[in-house]
């Protein structure tokens, strides 16, 4: 064989063996880490103890319930509006002059070969 081909095959063999050896070392390291540091099991939550004192005996008014419901409604409305406002301010990454043409062409082709009658 030619000396250059022998050298290329030798370098390929050494390089691939180093690659697979490093992957094997990585896998063994991961197994060693999981063996040395096992996951901690979560303890079940403690039971809720009733609060003693004047706070527990105080009746909760309906005004507080209404205020809490209003706060939840406002928070939900604000979270629904945030993604829409962010989408308007930032342009879509695929928006260019070509995309609307291609979409209209695909819709027109779909309309031509559709089995439903057009209205």
Coordinates of N, CA, C and O in Angstrom, one line a residue:
X1 N 0.8 -1.2 0.0 CA 0.0 0.0 0.0 C 0.9 1.2 0.0 O 2.0 1.2 0.4
X2 N 0.3 2.3 -0.4 CA 1.0 3.5 -0.4 C 1.1 4.0 1.0 O 0.3 3.8 1.9
X3 N 2.3 4.7 1.3 CA 2.6 5.2 2.6 C 1.5 6.2 3.1 O 1.1 6.2 4.2
X4 N 1.0 7.1 2.2 CA 0.0 8.1 2.5 C -1.3 7.5 3.0 O -1.9 7.9 3.9
X5 N -1.7 6.4 2.2 CA -2.9 5.7 2.6 C -2.8 5.0 4.0 O -3.7 5.0 4.8
X6 N -1.6 4.4 4.2 CA -1.4 3.8 5.5 C -1.5 4.8 6.6 O -2.1 4.6 7.7
X7 N -0.9 6.0 6.4 CA -0.9 7.0 7.4 C -2.3 7.5 7.7 O -2.8 7.7 8.8
X8 N -3.1 7.7 6.6 CA -4.5 8.1 6.7 C -5.3 7.1 7.5 O -6.1 7.5 8.3
X9 N -5.2 5.8 7.2 CA -5.9 4.8 7.9 C -5.5 4.7 9.4 O -6.3 4.5 10.2
X10 N -4.2 4.9 9.6 CA -3.7 4.9 11.0 C -4.3 6.1 11.8 O -4.8 5.9 12.9
X11 N -4.3 7.2 11.2 CA -4.9 8.4 11.9 C -6.4 8.3 12.1 O -6.9 8.7 13.1
X12 N -7.1 7.7 11.1 CA -8.5 7.5 11.2 C -8.8 6.5 12.4 O -9.7 6.7 13.2
X13 N -8.0 5.4 12.5 CA -8.2 4.4 13.5 C -8.0 5.0 14.9 O -8.7 4.8 15.8
X14 N -6.9 5.8 15.0 CA -6.5 6.4 16.3 C -7.6 7.4 16.7 O -8.1 7.5 17.8
X15 N -8.0 8.2 15.7 CA -9.0 9.3 16.0 C -10.3 8.7 16.4 O -11.0 9.2 17.4
X16 N -10.8 7.7 15.7 CA -12.1 7.1 16.1 C -12.0 6.3 17.4 O -13.0 6.4 18.2
X17 N -10.9 5.7 17.7 CA -10.8 5.0 19.0 C -10.8 6.0 20.1 O -11.4 5.8 21.2
X18 N -10.1 7.2 19.9 CA -10.1 8.2 20.9 C -11.5 8.8 21.1 O -11.9 9.0 22.3
X19 N -12.3 8.9 20.0 CA -13.6 9.4 20.1 C -14.5 8.5 20.9 O -15.2 8.9 21.8
X20 N -14.5 7.2 20.6 CA -15.3 6.2 21.3 C -14.9 6.1 22.7 O -15.7 5.8 23.6
X21 N -13.6 6.1 23.0 CA -13.1 6.1 24.4 C -13.6 7.2 25.2 O -13.9 7.1 26.4
X22 N -13.6 8.4 24.6 CA -14.0 9.6 25.4 C -15.5 9.5 25.6 O -16.0 9.9 26.7
X23 N -16.3 9.0 24.7 CA -17.7 8.8 24.9 C -17.9 7.8 26.0 O -18.8 8.0 26.9
X24 N -17.2 6.7 26.0 CA -17.3 5.7 27.1 C -16.9 6.3 28.4 O -17.6 6.0 29.4
X25 N -15.9 7.1 28.5 CA -15.5 7.8 29.7 C -16.6 8.7 30.2 O -16.9 8.8 31.4
X26 N -17.2 9.4 29.3 CA -18.3 10.3 29.7 C -19.5 9.5 30.3 O -20.1 9.9 31.3
X27 N -19.9 8.4 29.6 CA -20.9 7.6 30.2 C -20.6 7.0 31.5 O -21.4 7.0 32.5
X28 N -19.4 6.5 31.7 CA -18.9 6.0 33.0 C -18.9 7.1 34.0 O -19.3 6.8 35.2
X29 N -18.5 8.3 33.7 CA -18.6 9.4 34.6 C -20.0 9.7 35.1 O -20.3 10.0 36.2
X30 N -20.9 9.6 34.1 CA -22.3 9.9 34.5 C -22.9 8.8 35.4 O -23.6 9.2 36.4
X31 N -22.5 7.6 35.1 CA -23.0 6.5 36.0 C -22.3 6.7 37.4 O -23.0 6.5 38.4
X32 N -21.0 7.1 37.5 CA -20.4 7.3 38.7 C -21.0 8.4 39.5 O -21.2 8.3 40.8
X33 N -21.4 9.5 38.8 CA -22.0 10.6 39.5 C -23.4 10.2 40.1 O -23.7 10.6 41.2
X34 N -24.1 9.4 39.4 CA -25.5 9.0 39.9 C -25.3 8.0 41.0 O -26.1 7.9 41.9
X35 N -24.2 7.2 41.0 CA -24.0 6.3 42.1 C -23.5 7.0 43.4 O -23.9 6.7 44.5
X36 N -22.7 8.0 43.2 CA -22.1 8.7 44.3 C -23.1 9.7 45.0 O -23.1 9.9 46.2
X37 N -23.9 10.3 44.1 CA -24.9 11.3 44.6 C -26.3 10.9 44.2 O -26.8 11.5 43.2
X38 N -26.9 10.0 44.9 CA -28.3 9.6 44.5 C -29.3 10.7 44.7 O -29.0 11.6 45.6
X39 N -30.4 10.6 44.0 CA -31.4 11.7 44.2 C -32.0 11.5 45.6 O -32.3 10.4 46.1
X40 N -32.3 12.7 46.2 CA -33.0 12.7 47.5 C -34.4 12.6 47.3 O -35.0 13.3 46.5
X41 N -35.0 11.7 48.0 CA -36.5 11.5 48.0 C -37.1 12.6 48.7 O -36.7 12.9 49.9
X42 N -38.2 13.2 48.2 CA -38.9 14.3 48.8 C -39.7 13.7 50.0 O -40.4 12.6 49.8
X43 N -39.7 14.4 51.1 CA -40.5 14.0 52.2 C -42.0 14.5 51.9 O -42.2 15.5 51.3
X44 N -42.9 13.7 52.4 CA -44.3 14.2 52.2 C -44.6 15.5 53.0 O -44.0 15.7 54.0
X45 N -45.4 16.3 52.4 CA -45.6 17.6 53.1 C -46.3 17.4 54.5 O -47.1 16.4 54.7
X46 N -45.9 18.2 55.4 CA -46.5 18.1 56.7 C -48.0 18.5 56.7 O -48.4 19.2 55.9
X47 N -48.7 17.9 57.7 CA -50.1 18.2 57.7 C -50.3 19.7 58.2 O -49.5 20.2 59.0
X48 N -51.4 20.2 57.7 CA -51.7 21.6 58.0 C -52.3 21.7 59.4 O -53.2 21.0 59.7
X49 N -51.6 22.5 60.2 CA -52.1 22.6 61.6 C -53.0 23.9 61.7 O -52.7 24.9 61.1
X50 N -54.1 23.8 62.4 CA -54.9 25.0 62.5 C -54.2 26.1 63.3 O -53.5 25.8 64.3
X51 N -54.4 27.3 62.9 CA -53.8 28.4 63.6 C -54.6 28.8 64.9 O -55.8 28.9 64.8
X52 N -53.9 28.9 66.0 CA -54.5 29.3 67.2 C -54.5 30.8 67.4 O -53.5 31.4 67.0
X53 N -55.4 31.3 68.1 CA -55.4 32.7 68.4 C -56.5 33.5 67.7 O -57.5 33.0 67.2
X54 N -56.4 34.9 67.8 CA -57.4 35.7 67.3 C -57.6 35.7 65.8 O -58.7 36.0 65.3
X55 N -56.6 35.3 65.0 CA -56.7 35.3 63.6 C -57.6 34.2 63.1 O -58.4 34.3 62.2
X56 N -57.6 33.0 63.8 CA -58.4 31.9 63.4 C -59.9 32.1 63.7 O -60.7 31.6 63.1
X57 N -60.2 32.9 64.7 CA -61.5 33.2 65.1 C -62.2 34.3 64.4 O -63.4 34.5 64.4
X58 N -61.4 35.1 63.6 CA -61.9 36.2 62.9 C -62.7 35.8 61.7 O -62.2 35.1 60.8
X59 N -64.0 36.2 61.5 CA -64.7 35.8 60.3 C -64.2 36.6 59.1 O -63.9 37.7 59.2
X60 N -64.2 35.9 58.0 CA -63.8 36.5 56.7 C -65.0 37.1 56.0 O -66.0 36.4 55.8
X61 N -64.9 38.3 55.7 CA -66.0 39.0 55.1 C -66.1 38.7 53.6 O -65.1 38.3 53.0
X62 N -67.3 38.9 53.0 CA -67.4 38.7 51.6 C -66.7 39.7 50.8 O -66.4 39.4 49.6
X63 N -66.4 40.9 51.4 CA -65.6 41.9 50.6 C -64.2 41.4 50.3 O -63.7 41.6 49.2
X64 N -63.6 40.6 51.2 CA -62.3 40.1 51.0 C -62.3 39.1 49.9 O -61.4 39.0 49.1
X65 N -63.4 38.2 49.9 CA -63.5 37.3 48.8 C -63.7 38.0 47.4 O -63.1 37.6 46.4
X66 N -64.5 39.0 47.4 CA -64.7 39.8 46.2 C -63.4 40.4 45.7 O -63.0 40.4 44.5
X67 N -62.6 41.0 46.7 CA -61.3 41.6 46.3 C -60.3 40.6 45.8 O -59.6 40.8 44.8
X68 N -60.3 39.4 46.4 CA -59.4 38.3 45.9 C -59.8 37.9 44.5 O -59.0 37.6 43.6
X69 N -61.1 37.7 44.3 CA -61.6 37.3 42.9 C -61.3 38.4 41.9 O -60.9 38.0 40.8
X70 N -61.4 39.6 42.2 CA -61.1 40.7 41.3 C -59.6 40.7 41.0 O -59.1 40.9 39.9
X71 N -58.7 40.5 42.0 CA -57.3 40.5 41.8 C -56.9 39.3 40.9 O -56.0 39.5 40.0
X72 N -57.5 38.2 41.1 CA -57.2 37.0 40.2 C -57.7 37.3 38.8 O -57.0 37.0 37.8
X73 N -58.8 37.9 38.6 CA -59.3 38.2 37.3 C -58.4 39.2 36.6 O -58.1 39.1 35.4
X74 N -57.9 40.3 37.3 CA -57.0 41.2 36.7 C -55.7 40.6 36.3 O -55.2 40.8 35.2
X75 N -55.2 39.7 37.2 CA -53.9 39.1 36.9 C -54.0 38.2 35.6 O -53.2 38.1 34.8
X76 N -55.2 37.4 35.5 CA -55.4 36.6 34.4 C -55.5 37.4 33.1 O -55.0 37.0 32.0
X77 N -56.2 38.5 33.1 CA -56.3 39.4 32.0 C -55.0 39.9 31.6 O -54.7 40.0 30.4
X78 N -54.1 40.3 32.5 CA -52.8 40.9 32.2 C -51.9 39.8 31.6 O -51.2 40.1 30.6
X79 N -52.0 38.6 32.0 CA -51.1 37.6 31.5 C -51.6 37.2 30.1 O -50.8 36.8 29.2
X80 N -52.9 37.3 29.8 CA -53.3 37.0 28.4 C -53.0 38.1 27.5 O -52.8 37.8 26.3
X81 N -52.8 39.3 27.9 CA -52.5 40.4 27.0 C -51.0 40.5 26.7 O -50.6 41.0 25.7
X82 N -50.2 40.0 27.6 CA -48.7 40.2 27.5 C -48.2 39.4 26.2 O -47.4 40.1 25.5
X83 N -48.5 38.2 26.0 CA -47.9 37.6 24.8 C -48.4 38.2 23.5 O -47.6 38.4 22.5
X84 N -49.6 38.7 23.4 CA -50.1 39.3 22.2 C -49.4 40.7 22.0 O -49.0 41.0 20.9
X85 N -49.2 41.4 23.0 CA -48.5 42.7 22.9 C -47.0 42.5 22.5 O -46.5 43.2 21.7
X86 N -46.4 41.4 23.0 CA -45.0 41.1 22.6 C -44.9 40.7 21.2 O -44.0 41.0 20.5
X87 N -45.9 39.9 20.7 CA -45.9 39.5 19.3 C -46.1 40.6 18.3 O -45.5 40.6 17.2
X88 N -46.8 41.7 18.7 CA -47.0 42.8 17.8 C -45.7 43.6 17.7 O -45.4 44.1 16.7
X89 N -45.0 43.8 18.9 CA -43.8 44.6 18.9 C -42.6 44.0 18.1 O -41.8 44.7 17.6
X90 N -42.5 42.7 18.2 CA -41.4 42.0 17.5 C -41.9 41.4 16.2 O -42.9 40.7 16.2
X91 N -41.2 41.6 15.1 CA -41.6 40.9 13.8 C -41.4 39.4 13.9 O -40.5 38.9 14.5
X92 N -42.2 38.8 13.1 CA -42.1 37.3 13.0 C -40.8 37.0 12.2 O -40.5 37.7 11.2
X93 N -40.0 36.0 12.6 CA -38.7 35.8 11.9 C -38.9 35.4 10.4 O -38.0 35.7 9.6
X94 N -40.0 34.8 10.0 CA -40.1 34.4 8.7 C -40.9 35.4 7.8 O -41.3 35.1 6.7
X95 N -41.0 36.6 8.3 CA -41.8 37.6 7.5 C -40.9 38.3 6.5 O -39.9 39.0 6.9
X96 N -41.2 38.1 5.3 CA -40.5 38.8 4.2 C -41.5 38.9 3.0 O -42.7 38.6 3.2
X97 N -41.1 39.3 1.9 CA -42.0 39.5 0.8 C -42.4 38.2 0.1 O -43.4 38.1 -0.5
X98 N -41.6 37.2 0.2 CA -41.8 35.9 -0.5 C -42.9 35.0 0.2 O -43.6 34.3 -0.4
X99 N -42.9 35.1 1.6 CA -43.8 34.2 2.3 C -45.2 34.4 2.0 O -46.0 33.4 1.8
X100 N -45.8 35.6 2.0 CA -47.2 35.7 1.7 C -47.6 35.2 0.3 O -48.6 34.6 0.1
X101 N -46.7 35.4 -0.7 CA -46.9 34.9 -2.0 C -47.0 33.4 -2.0 O -47.9 32.8 -2.6
X102 N -46.1 32.7 -1.3 CA -46.0 31.3 -1.3 C -47.3 30.7 -0.6 O -47.9 29.8 -1.0
X103 N -47.7 31.4 0.5 CA -48.9 30.9 1.2 C -50.1 31.1 0.4 O -51.0 30.2 0.3
X104 N -50.2 32.2 -0.3 CA -51.4 32.4 -1.2 C -51.4 31.4 -2.3 O -52.5 30.9 -2.7
X105 N -50.2 31.0 -2.8 CA -50.2 30.0 -3.9 C -50.6 28.7 -3.4 O -51.4 28.0 -4.0
X106 N -50.1 28.3 -2.2 CA -50.5 27.0 -1.6 C -52.0 27.0 -1.3 O -52.7 25.9 -1.6
X107 N -52.6 28.0 -0.8 CA -54.0 28.1 -0.6 C -54.8 28.0 -1.9 O -55.8 27.3 -1.9
X108 N -54.3 28.6 -2.9 CA -55.0 28.6 -4.2 C -55.0 27.1 -4.7 O -56.0 26.6 -5.3
X109 N -53.8 26.5 -4.6 CA -53.7 25.1 -5.1 C -54.6 24.2 -4.3 O -55.2 23.3 -4.9
X110 N -54.6 24.4 -3.0 CA -55.5 23.6 -2.2 C -57.0 23.7 -2.5 O -57.7 22.8 -2.5
X111 N -57.3 25.0 -2.9 CA -58.7 25.3 -3.3 C -59.0 24.6 -4.6 O -60.2 24.2 -4.9
X112 N -58.1 24.5 -5.5 CA -58.3 23.9 -6.8 C -58.6 22.4 -6.7 O -59.4 21.9 -7.4
X113 N -57.8 21.7 -5.8 CA -57.9 20.3 -5.7 C -58.8 19.8 -4.6 O -58.8 18.7 -4.2
X114 N -59.5 20.7 -4.0 CA -60.4 20.4 -2.9 C -61.6 19.7 -3.4 O -62.1 20.0 -4.4
X115 N -62.1 18.7 -2.6 CA -63.3 18.0 -3.1 C -64.6 18.7 -2.7 O -65.6 18.4 -3.2
X116 N -64.5 19.7 -1.8 CA -65.6 20.5 -1.4 C -65.9 21.5 -2.4 O -65.0 22.1 -3.0
X117 N -67.2 21.8 -2.6 CA -67.5 22.9 -3.6 C -67.2 24.2 -2.9 O -67.4 24.4 -1.7
X118 N -66.7 25.2 -3.7 CA -66.4 26.5 -3.2 C -67.6 27.4 -3.1 O -68.5 27.2 -3.9
X119 N -67.6 28.2 -2.1 CA -68.7 29.1 -1.9 C -68.4 30.5 -2.5 O -67.4 31.0 -2.5

